[in-house]
Tab-separated table of C-alpha atoms and ligand atoms in Angstrom:
chain	number	residue	atom	x	y	z
A	1	MET	CA	-17.078	2.611	-7.454
A	2	LYS	CA	-18.643	6.098	-7.629
A	3	ASN	CA	-20.953	5.121	-4.831
A	4	LYS	CA	-18.116	3.787	-2.693
A	5	PHE	CA	-16.097	6.945	-3.314
A	6	GLU	CA	-18.991	9.174	-2.312
A	7	GLN	CA	-19.693	7.232	0.871
A	8	LEU	CA	-16.016	7.216	1.803
A	9	ASP	CA	-15.852	10.926	1.048
A	10	SER	CA	-18.725	11.708	3.458
A	11	ILE	CA	-17.271	9.572	6.239
A	12	LEU	CA	-13.802	11.096	5.887
A	13	ILE	CA	-15.269	14.594	6.007
A	14	ALA	CA	-17.547	13.799	8.959
A	15	ASN	CA	-14.627	12.315	10.898
A	16	GLN	CA	-11.868	14.661	9.878
A	17	GLN	CA	-11.004	15.606	13.449
A	18	TYR	CA	-9.777	12.007	13.901
A	19	TRP	CA	-7.138	12.168	11.156
A	20	ARG	CA	-6.480	15.826	10.400
A	21	TYR	CA	-3.667	16.520	12.840
A	22	SER	CA	-0.031	15.784	13.255
A	23	PRO	CA	0.463	13.613	16.357
A	24	PHE	CA	3.997	14.982	16.791
A	25	TYR	CA	2.856	18.595	17.044
A	26	GLU	CA	-0.337	17.788	18.973
A	27	SER	CA	1.491	15.919	21.671
A	28	SER	CA	2.039	18.818	24.092
A	29	LEU	CA	0.877	17.808	27.552
A	30	ASP	CA	-1.712	20.522	28.045
A	31	THR	CA	-3.712	19.930	24.826
A	32	VAL	CA	-6.501	17.414	24.304
A	33	PRO	CA	-7.428	16.102	20.858
A	34	SER	CA	-10.149	18.112	19.125
A	35	TRP	CA	-12.420	15.051	19.182
A	36	HIS	CA	-12.132	14.761	22.985
A	37	SER	CA	-15.536	16.279	23.819
A	38	ALA	CA	-17.284	14.364	21.007
A	39	ASN	CA	-15.824	11.031	22.106
A	40	PRO	CA	-14.649	11.064	25.747
A	41	SER	CA	-14.844	7.273	26.050
A	42	LEU	CA	-12.375	6.839	23.167
A	43	GLN	CA	-10.090	9.333	24.900
A	44	SER	CA	-10.193	7.472	28.211
A	45	TRP	CA	-9.650	4.116	26.475
A	46	LEU	CA	-6.541	5.569	24.801
A	47	CYS	CA	-5.284	7.110	28.055
A	48	ASN	CA	-5.492	3.767	29.834
A	49	LEU	CA	-3.365	1.899	27.289
A	50	SER	CA	0.198	1.081	28.243
A	51	LEU	CA	2.984	1.783	25.755
A	52	GLN	CA	3.370	-1.940	25.217
A	53	GLU	CA	-0.335	-2.286	24.364
A	54	VAL	CA	0.011	0.646	21.967
A	55	ASN	CA	2.915	-1.113	20.238
A	56	GLU	CA	0.979	-4.356	19.951
A	57	LEU	CA	-2.067	-2.578	18.497
A	58	ARG	CA	0.093	-0.751	15.966
A	59	GLN	CA	1.402	-4.070	14.674
A	60	ASP	CA	-2.095	-5.533	14.319
A	61	ASN	CA	-4.334	-3.239	12.320
A	62	LYS	CA	-7.309	-5.630	12.414
A	63	HIS	CA	-7.248	-5.826	16.216
A	64	LEU	CA	-6.843	-2.048	16.446
A	65	ALA	CA	-9.809	-1.493	14.101
A	66	ASP	CA	-11.960	-3.912	16.120
A	67	GLU	CA	-11.131	-2.117	19.368
A	68	VAL	CA	-11.632	1.418	18.081
A	69	THR	CA	-14.842	0.507	16.216
A	70	LEU	CA	-16.468	0.126	19.640
A	71	PHE	CA	-16.047	3.885	20.092
A	72	LEU	CA	-16.233	4.900	16.436
A	73	PRO	CA	-18.743	2.618	14.676
A	74	GLU	CA	-18.268	4.312	11.282
A	75	LEU	CA	-14.905	2.584	11.019
A	76	GLN	CA	-16.700	-0.654	10.258
A	77	LYS	CA	-18.402	0.956	7.255
A	78	ILE	CA	-15.051	2.332	6.108
A	79	GLN	CA	-13.459	-1.122	6.150
A	80	LYS	CA	-16.134	-2.368	3.728
A	81	LEU	CA	-15.695	0.618	1.430
A	82	ILE	CA	-11.949	0.156	1.062
A	83	GLU	CA	-11.860	-3.609	0.595
A	84	ILE	CA	-10.186	-4.568	-2.689
A	85	PRO	CA	-9.208	-7.938	-4.183
A	86	GLU	CA	-5.774	-9.235	-3.283
A	87	SER	CA	-2.978	-10.072	-5.683
A	88	GLU	CA	-2.285	-13.558	-6.952
A	89	GLU	CA	0.967	-15.260	-6.075
A	90	ALA	CA	3.544	-14.415	-8.798
A	91	ASP	CA	4.442	-17.391	-10.946
A	92	ILE	CA	7.104	-16.095	-13.308
A	93	ALA	CA	10.267	-18.143	-13.723
A	94	LEU	CA	13.299	-16.090	-14.702
A	95	PRO	CA	16.439	-17.493	-16.322
A	96	LYS	CA	19.589	-17.550	-14.204
A	97	GLY	CA	21.239	-14.147	-13.765
A	98	PHE	CA	18.248	-12.284	-15.176
A	99	ASP	CA	17.569	-10.550	-11.882
A	100	SER	CA	21.168	-9.499	-11.317
A	101	GLY	CA	21.390	-6.061	-9.728
A	102	ILE	CA	17.684	-5.967	-8.815
A	103	PRO	CA	17.315	-5.511	-5.041
A	104	GLY	CA	15.340	-8.332	-3.360
A	105	ARG	CA	12.219	-6.411	-2.346
A	106	LYS	CA	12.107	-4.613	-5.689
A	107	LEU	CA	12.274	-7.986	-7.427
A	108	ASP	CA	9.259	-9.217	-5.441
A	109	GLN	CA	7.331	-6.072	-6.347
A	110	ILE	CA	8.062	-6.209	-10.047
A	111	LEU	CA	7.356	-9.932	-10.294
A	112	SER	CA	3.989	-9.398	-8.607
A	113	MET	CA	3.128	-6.369	-10.701
A	114	SER	CA	4.230	-8.128	-13.904
A	115	GLN	CA	2.011	-11.078	-13.048
A	116	SER	CA	-1.056	-8.837	-12.550
A	117	VAL	CA	-0.322	-6.818	-15.684
A	118	LEU	CA	0.462	-9.787	-17.948
A	119	ASN	CA	-2.810	-11.453	-16.928
A	120	GLN	CA	-4.717	-8.459	-18.304
A	121	SER	CA	-2.753	-7.389	-21.338
A	122	MET	CA	-3.656	-7.835	-24.996
A	123	SER	CA	-1.615	-4.893	-26.283
A	124	GLU	CA	1.232	-5.224	-28.753
A	125	GLU	CA	3.756	-3.092	-26.885
A	126	TRP	CA	4.552	-1.660	-23.456
A	127	LEU	CA	5.329	1.874	-22.357
A	128	GLU	CA	7.188	1.889	-19.045
A	129	TRP	CA	6.601	5.296	-17.481
A	130	CYS	CA	9.322	6.733	-15.191
A	131	SER	CA	11.128	3.474	-15.522
A	132	GLY	CA	14.270	3.968	-13.450
A	133	LYS	CA	16.603	1.235	-14.732
A	134	GLY	CA	13.608	-0.512	-16.280
A	135	TYR	CA	13.381	-3.493	-13.917
A	136	LEU	CA	9.665	-3.906	-14.573
A	137	GLY	CA	10.071	-3.456	-18.319
A	138	ARG	CA	12.804	-6.098	-18.334
A	139	ILE	CA	10.448	-8.734	-16.971
A	140	LEU	CA	7.591	-7.664	-19.239
A	141	ALA	CA	9.859	-7.743	-22.309
A	142	TYR	CA	11.127	-11.196	-21.379
A	143	SER	CA	7.767	-12.720	-20.434
A	144	SER	CA	5.699	-11.305	-23.277
A	145	GLU	CA	8.388	-10.975	-25.971
A	146	ARG	CA	6.856	-7.619	-26.798
A	147	LYS	CA	8.636	-4.320	-27.366
A	148	VAL	CA	9.103	-2.023	-24.354
A	149	THR	CA	9.724	1.721	-24.493
A	150	SER	CA	11.050	2.942	-21.155
A	151	LEU	CA	10.793	6.648	-20.409
A	152	GLU	CA	13.134	7.958	-17.716
A	153	TYR	CA	14.503	11.384	-16.811
A	154	GLN	CA	17.911	10.395	-15.438
A	155	THR	CA	20.414	9.720	-18.198
A	156	CYS	CA	22.546	7.407	-16.037
A	157	LEU	CA	19.550	5.153	-15.321
A	158	CYS	CA	18.637	5.065	-19.012
A	159	LYS	CA	22.217	4.121	-19.926
A	160	SER	CA	22.591	1.347	-17.379
A	161	GLY	CA	19.088	0.012	-18.113
A	162	GLN	CA	19.866	-0.086	-21.844
A	163	VAL	CA	23.203	-1.860	-21.287
A	164	GLU	CA	21.496	-4.551	-19.180
A	165	ALA	CA	18.607	-4.982	-21.655
A	166	ASP	CA	21.037	-5.323	-24.578
A	167	LYS	CA	23.098	-7.850	-22.649
A	168	LEU	CA	19.959	-9.929	-22.155
A	169	GLY	CA	18.880	-9.434	-25.776
A	170	LEU	CA	15.564	-7.875	-24.777
A	171	PRO	CA	13.442	-5.696	-27.114
A	172	MET	CA	13.750	-2.646	-24.830
A	173	HIS	CA	14.449	0.911	-25.820
A	174	PHE	CA	15.131	3.632	-23.251
A	175	VAL	CA	14.108	7.207	-23.978
A	176	GLN	CA	15.632	9.914	-21.829
A	177	GLY	CA	12.953	12.544	-21.376
A	178	ASP	CA	10.944	14.697	-19.026
A	179	ALA	CA	7.426	13.447	-18.326
A	180	PHE	CA	6.261	17.063	-18.062
A	181	ALA	CA	7.720	18.251	-21.374
A	182	ASP	CA	5.402	18.658	-24.378
A	183	GLU	CA	7.656	16.391	-26.488
A	184	VAL	CA	6.917	13.445	-24.216
A	185	ALA	CA	3.738	12.963	-26.244
A	186	ASP	CA	6.018	11.467	-28.952
A	187	VAL	CA	6.757	8.332	-26.903
A	188	PHE	CA	3.087	7.305	-26.920
A	189	ASN	CA	1.386	5.209	-29.570
A	190	LYS	CA	-1.963	3.494	-29.767
A	191	ASN	CA	-0.567	-0.036	-29.443
A	192	GLN	CA	0.887	0.484	-25.995
A	193	HIS	CA	-0.103	-0.778	-22.610
A	194	ALA	CA	1.422	1.810	-20.235
A	195	VAL	CA	2.783	0.637	-16.890
A	196	ALA	CA	4.002	2.795	-14.024
A	197	LEU	CA	5.418	1.347	-10.851
A	198	HIS	CA	5.733	3.922	-8.102
A	199	ALA	CA	5.721	7.000	-10.290
A	200	CYS	CA	5.348	9.779	-7.718
A	201	GLY	CA	2.491	12.305	-7.402
A	202	ASP	CA	2.208	14.442	-10.518
A	203	LEU	CA	4.146	11.852	-12.558
A	204	HIS	CA	1.438	9.187	-12.417
A	205	VAL	CA	-1.274	11.821	-12.877
A	206	ARG	CA	0.508	12.996	-16.017
A	207	LEU	CA	0.435	9.454	-17.406
A	208	LEU	CA	-3.275	9.084	-16.704
A	209	GLN	CA	-3.956	12.393	-18.429
A	210	ILE	CA	-1.809	11.917	-21.524
A	211	GLY	CA	-2.556	8.196	-21.789
A	212	SER	CA	-6.317	8.671	-21.672
A	213	GLY	CA	-6.059	11.640	-24.048
A	214	LYS	CA	-4.159	9.429	-26.514
A	215	HIS	CA	-6.654	6.577	-26.027
A	216	LEU	CA	-4.023	4.044	-24.978
A	217	PRO	CA	-5.668	0.623	-24.937
A	218	ALA	CA	-4.536	-0.085	-21.348
A	219	MET	CA	-2.783	1.442	-18.354
A	220	SER	CA	-1.597	-0.159	-15.117
A	221	VAL	CA	-0.492	2.229	-12.434
A	222	ALA	CA	0.774	1.654	-8.892
A	223	PRO	CA	0.853	5.169	-7.442
A	224	CYS	CA	3.084	6.470	-4.655
A	225	CYS	CA	4.210	9.736	-2.979
A	226	TYR	CA	0.861	11.498	-3.383
A	227	HIS	CA	2.325	14.657	-1.855
A	228	LEU	CA	4.912	15.183	-4.615
A	229	VAL	CA	2.738	17.582	-6.563
A	230	LYS	CA	3.286	21.151	-7.725
A	231	ALA	CA	-0.086	22.502	-6.573
A	232	PRO	CA	-0.410	23.421	-2.876
A	233	MET	CA	-3.598	21.335	-2.555
A	234	TYR	CA	-4.664	18.028	-4.096
A	235	GLU	CA	-6.352	18.634	-7.437
A	236	PRO	CA	-8.995	15.944	-7.960
A	237	LEU	CA	-9.210	14.396	-11.418
A	238	SER	CA	-12.701	12.889	-11.466
A	239	LYS	CA	-16.032	14.702	-11.519
A	240	SER	CA	-16.940	13.193	-8.145
A	241	GLY	CA	-13.566	14.242	-6.740
A	242	MET	CA	-14.070	17.790	-8.018
A	243	LYS	CA	-17.487	17.932	-6.358
A	244	SER	CA	-16.078	16.765	-3.025
A	245	LYS	CA	-15.623	19.203	-0.168
A	246	LEU	CA	-12.571	17.263	1.006
A	247	CYS	CA	-9.574	19.516	0.357
A	248	LEU	CA	-6.213	17.908	1.096
A	249	THR	CA	-3.068	19.925	1.667
A	250	LYS	CA	0.341	18.599	0.634
A	251	ASP	CA	1.056	17.703	4.264
A	252	GLU	CA	-2.187	15.747	4.466
A	253	LEU	CA	-1.281	13.921	1.258
A	254	ARG	CA	1.617	12.471	3.238
A	255	ILE	CA	-0.667	10.845	5.809
A	256	PRO	CA	-1.208	7.605	3.816
A	257	LEU	CA	2.576	7.271	3.455
A	258	GLN	CA	3.419	7.522	7.135
A	259	GLU	CA	3.943	3.877	7.760
A	260	LEU	CA	4.380	1.866	10.881
A	261	VAL	CA	7.949	1.625	12.000
A	262	THR	CA	8.821	-1.964	11.430
A	263	GLY	CA	12.231	-3.422	12.140
A	264	GLY	CA	13.605	-5.081	15.212
A	265	ALA	CA	13.676	-4.099	18.851
A	266	ARG	CA	16.822	-1.979	18.317
A	267	VAL	CA	15.174	0.132	15.607
A	268	GLN	CA	12.093	0.629	17.816
A	269	ARG	CA	14.255	1.586	20.794
A	270	HIS	CA	16.233	4.142	18.773
A	271	ARG	CA	13.036	5.655	17.455
A	272	GLU	CA	11.529	5.944	20.939
A	273	GLN	CA	14.710	7.515	22.287
A	274	GLU	CA	15.078	9.974	19.429
A	275	MET	CA	11.432	11.086	19.464
A	276	THR	CA	11.509	11.434	23.258
A	277	TYR	CA	14.596	13.644	23.029
A	278	ARG	CA	13.146	15.771	20.247
A	279	LEU	CA	9.859	16.263	22.080
A	280	GLY	CA	11.636	16.980	25.390
A	281	LEU	CA	13.890	19.550	23.718
A	282	ASP	CA	10.875	21.124	21.991
A	283	SER	CA	9.152	21.557	25.371
A	284	MET	CA	12.324	23.019	26.864
A	285	LEU	CA	12.702	25.547	24.032
A	286	ARG	CA	9.042	26.508	24.245
A	287	SER	CA	9.335	27.059	28.002
A	288	SER	CA	11.091	30.315	27.132
A	289	ALA	CA	8.686	33.221	26.618
A	290	GLU	CA	10.541	34.052	23.399
A	291	ASN	CA	9.686	30.877	21.543
A	292	ASP	CA	6.365	29.239	20.861
A	293	THR	CA	7.017	27.485	17.576
A	294	TYR	CA	8.613	24.148	16.715
A	295	ILE	CA	12.259	24.487	15.719
A	296	PRO	CA	13.332	21.677	13.356
A	297	ILE	CA	16.472	19.861	14.476
A	298	PRO	CA	18.672	18.027	11.914
A	299	SER	CA	18.746	14.237	11.772
A	300	ILE	CA	21.245	12.488	13.999
A	301	LYS	CA	23.305	9.307	13.802
A	302	LYS	CA	21.426	6.782	15.929
A	303	SER	CA	24.571	5.620	17.720
A	304	LEU	CA	24.960	9.139	19.206
A	305	LEU	CA	21.640	8.842	21.049
A	306	SER	CA	23.312	6.722	23.705
A	307	ASN	CA	25.087	9.917	24.884
A	308	GLY	CA	21.851	10.877	26.631
A	309	PHE	CA	19.317	13.710	26.613
A	310	GLU	CA	21.563	16.460	27.949
A	311	TRP	CA	24.186	15.700	25.299
A	312	PHE	CA	21.448	15.695	22.625
A	313	CYS	CA	20.227	19.133	23.727
A	314	GLN	CA	23.766	20.577	23.652
A	315	TRP	CA	24.367	19.011	20.241
A	316	ALA	CA	21.112	20.456	18.857
A	317	ALA	CA	21.956	23.861	20.354
A	318	ASP	CA	25.339	23.801	18.563
A	319	GLN	CA	23.801	22.713	15.288
A	320	LYS	CA	21.131	25.412	15.267
A	321	GLN	CA	22.821	28.139	17.366
A	322	LEU	CA	20.087	27.813	20.019
A	323	TYR	CA	19.968	29.112	23.566
A	324	LEU	CA	18.823	26.418	26.038
A	325	PRO	CA	16.497	28.157	28.515
A	326	SER	CA	16.816	25.507	31.274
A	327	LYS	CA	19.397	23.273	32.928
A	328	ASP	CA	16.754	20.889	34.276
A	329	PHE	CA	17.403	18.143	31.721
A	330	GLU	CA	15.841	15.475	33.874
A	331	GLN	CA	12.503	17.293	34.011
A	332	PHE	CA	12.371	17.874	30.245
A	333	ASN	CA	13.459	14.313	29.506
A	334	GLU	CA	10.454	13.165	31.574
A	335	ILE	CA	8.190	15.554	29.645
A	336	GLY	CA	9.604	14.097	26.408
A	337	LYS	CA	8.699	10.585	27.564
A	338	LYS	CA	5.128	11.609	28.388
A	339	ARG	CA	4.738	13.436	25.081
A	340	PHE	CA	6.076	10.404	23.214
A	341	GLU	CA	3.466	8.204	24.873
A	342	LYS	CA	0.723	10.683	24.022
A	343	MET	CA	1.930	10.929	20.432
A	344	GLU	CA	1.916	7.153	20.039
A	345	LYS	CA	-1.635	6.920	21.346
A	346	LEU	CA	-2.942	9.686	19.091
A	347	SER	CA	-1.181	8.071	16.116
A	348	LEU	CA	-3.216	4.918	16.622
A	349	ILE	CA	-6.392	6.783	15.721
A	350	GLN	CA	-4.848	8.478	12.701
A	351	ASP	CA	-3.413	5.122	11.552
A	352	LEU	CA	-6.933	3.841	10.973
A	353	PHE	CA	-7.602	6.565	8.435
A	354	LYS	CA	-4.402	6.179	6.377
A	355	ARG	CA	-5.635	3.476	4.034
A	356	PRO	CA	-9.097	5.090	3.671
A	357	LEU	CA	-7.421	8.349	2.629
A	358	GLU	CA	-5.252	6.485	0.156
A	359	MET	CA	-8.310	4.701	-1.246
A	360	TRP	CA	-10.056	8.064	-1.651
A	361	LEU	CA	-7.145	9.145	-3.859
A	362	ILE	CA	-7.135	5.840	-5.731
A	363	TYR	CA	-10.883	5.981	-6.384
A	364	ASP	CA	-10.582	9.553	-7.640
A	365	LYS	CA	-7.972	8.482	-10.203
A	366	SER	CA	-9.951	5.378	-11.134
A	367	LEU	CA	-13.190	7.321	-11.614
A	368	PHE	CA	-11.342	9.733	-13.871
A	369	LEU	CA	-10.297	6.809	-16.075
A	370	LYS	CA	-13.870	5.503	-16.113
A	371	GLU	CA	-15.086	8.896	-17.265
A	372	LYS	CA	-12.578	8.600	-20.130
A	373	GLY	CA	-14.107	5.309	-21.295
A	374	TYR	CA	-11.953	2.787	-19.443
A	375	LYS	CA	-13.008	-0.304	-17.559
A	376	VAL	CA	-11.134	-0.096	-14.273
A	377	ASN	CA	-10.068	-2.696	-11.723
A	378	VAL	CA	-8.404	-1.865	-8.449
A	379	SER	CA	-6.542	-4.536	-6.501
A	380	THR	CA	-3.391	-5.029	-4.513
A	381	PHE	CA	-0.444	-6.430	-6.481
A	382	CYS	CA	1.792	-7.492	-3.598
A	383	ASP	CA	1.678	-7.913	0.130
A	384	ARG	CA	2.018	-4.768	2.252
A	385	SER	CA	5.152	-6.201	3.808
A	386	VAL	CA	6.783	-6.213	0.348
A	387	SER	CA	5.685	-2.634	-0.345
A	388	PRO	CA	3.152	-0.544	1.559
A	389	ARG	CA	2.329	1.172	-1.755
A	390	ASN	CA	0.748	-1.971	-3.118
A	391	ILE	CA	-2.398	-0.738	-4.860
A	392	LEU	CA	-2.695	-1.253	-8.606
A	393	ILE	CA	-5.155	0.577	-10.849
A	394	GLN	CA	-5.683	-1.362	-14.068
A	395	ALA	CA	-7.601	0.306	-16.868
A	396	SER	CA	-8.535	-1.018	-20.291
A	397	LEU	CA	-10.314	0.923	-22.997
A	398	THR	CA	-13.836	-0.337	-23.627
A	399	VAL	CA	-14.509	1.364	-26.970
B	1	SAM	C1	10.289	6.055	-7.457
B	1	SAM	S1	11.198	5.900	-8.916
B	1	SAM	C2	10.449	4.480	-9.658
B	1	SAM	C3	11.325	3.839	-10.673
B	1	SAM	C4	10.800	2.508	-11.206
B	1	SAM	N1	9.522	2.620	-11.821
B	1	SAM	C5	10.815	1.476	-10.136
B	1	SAM	O1	9.798	1.215	-9.532
B	1	SAM	O2	11.893	0.930	-9.866
B	1	SAM	C6	10.617	7.228	-9.904
B	1	SAM	C7	11.396	7.438	-11.179
B	1	SAM	O3	10.838	8.557	-11.861
B	1	SAM	C8	11.896	9.264	-12.489
B	1	SAM	N2	11.466	10.640	-12.764
B	1	SAM	C9	11.369	11.665	-11.881
B	1	SAM	N3	10.951	12.772	-12.498
B	1	SAM	C10	10.783	12.459	-13.807
B	1	SAM	C11	10.378	13.198	-14.940
B	1	SAM	N4	10.044	14.490	-14.849
B	1	SAM	N5	10.293	12.544	-16.114
B	1	SAM	C12	10.625	11.231	-16.217
B	1	SAM	N6	11.026	10.481	-15.175
B	1	SAM	C13	11.100	11.092	-13.980
B	1	SAM	C14	12.999	9.201	-11.451
B	1	SAM	O4	14.259	9.474	-12.031
B	1	SAM	C15	12.858	7.758	-10.946
B	1	SAM	O5	13.653	6.871	-11.692
């Protein structure tokens, strides 16, 4: 794993001009991507794509990777470095009514994660870290008949989780507490297998640090929201991560989370319209000598987009007390359309680096656990369509 991490690290650094930008901000019509002179054939391939081809490529990552690899051969190496085993199909039968109140996609995630975790666990108890209402803990308590301690900050979630667990007669105990408080150390004991489903940024890091410090026999963590950290830059955990020259800002920690817009034709159309309007308005505002920065505009109800670009500009001006420096709405709407197309094309290239960046973060956390004496497996636990944050780090103490 160390070797894979180091290779991935070098490739990400060597190719940072391909992922280190925000397509939205870089979409102005007179700029070219920083990699343009290094890779003019990639640039002309992108320019010649139609918007429909861009959409098709965005829905088919494998096809996109195959196409872009022709211009960027290192992508092929990256694909090998980030390959991880896939989850098994979940095979947990729940009694009737057991899943009441658990949203459908959440149920799929917790069944899949439970399956992966139960296959590995020998521990006597579970610690469910940042449990929410304890959906995962509920299934683990039921399937393993072992005690679950669920730590959660929000009192209302603890209360409703406890009520549900008691109703089902499960050996679950909720503890209301702050993962960052010193007293949280009291919820740990050496018989626990800790599980964390989608504990954000610093929250999952905190578990890895306390859990390894307390020599928990096992930990299973599905990280998410890498950017929700207190420090302004990513703070690597492993020795290899600390040696790396790859410094990620909070904004860059969001890159792996910027997912494809799925949803039907209507959702896609609204997105295209909204982004076109925002980019067109941005160009209009910047056409005034007094403004050369992006002015954030509040979110808007999608149904209002049908009022058209001019209406959108007037609405935004009212919201933010802005002066509109032009009346030529048609011209700026056209500019918005062109910028949208450019943004979509540039995003294709960044898309190919999202998973590699995420795997860099995952390997860093996994190597940290190895350094602490754990045997570590990394796999997916569910399909990406169920949750894009589908990577599971499973660690068990070897000594
Ligand atoms: C994304 S949710 C995941 C919940 C649950 N594991 C699940 O997948 O359904 C993150 C949870 O962490 C809890 N949380 C946030 N900050 C916390 C803190 N400082 N200490 C404990 N829990 C916290 C939130 O209240 C929330 O329930």
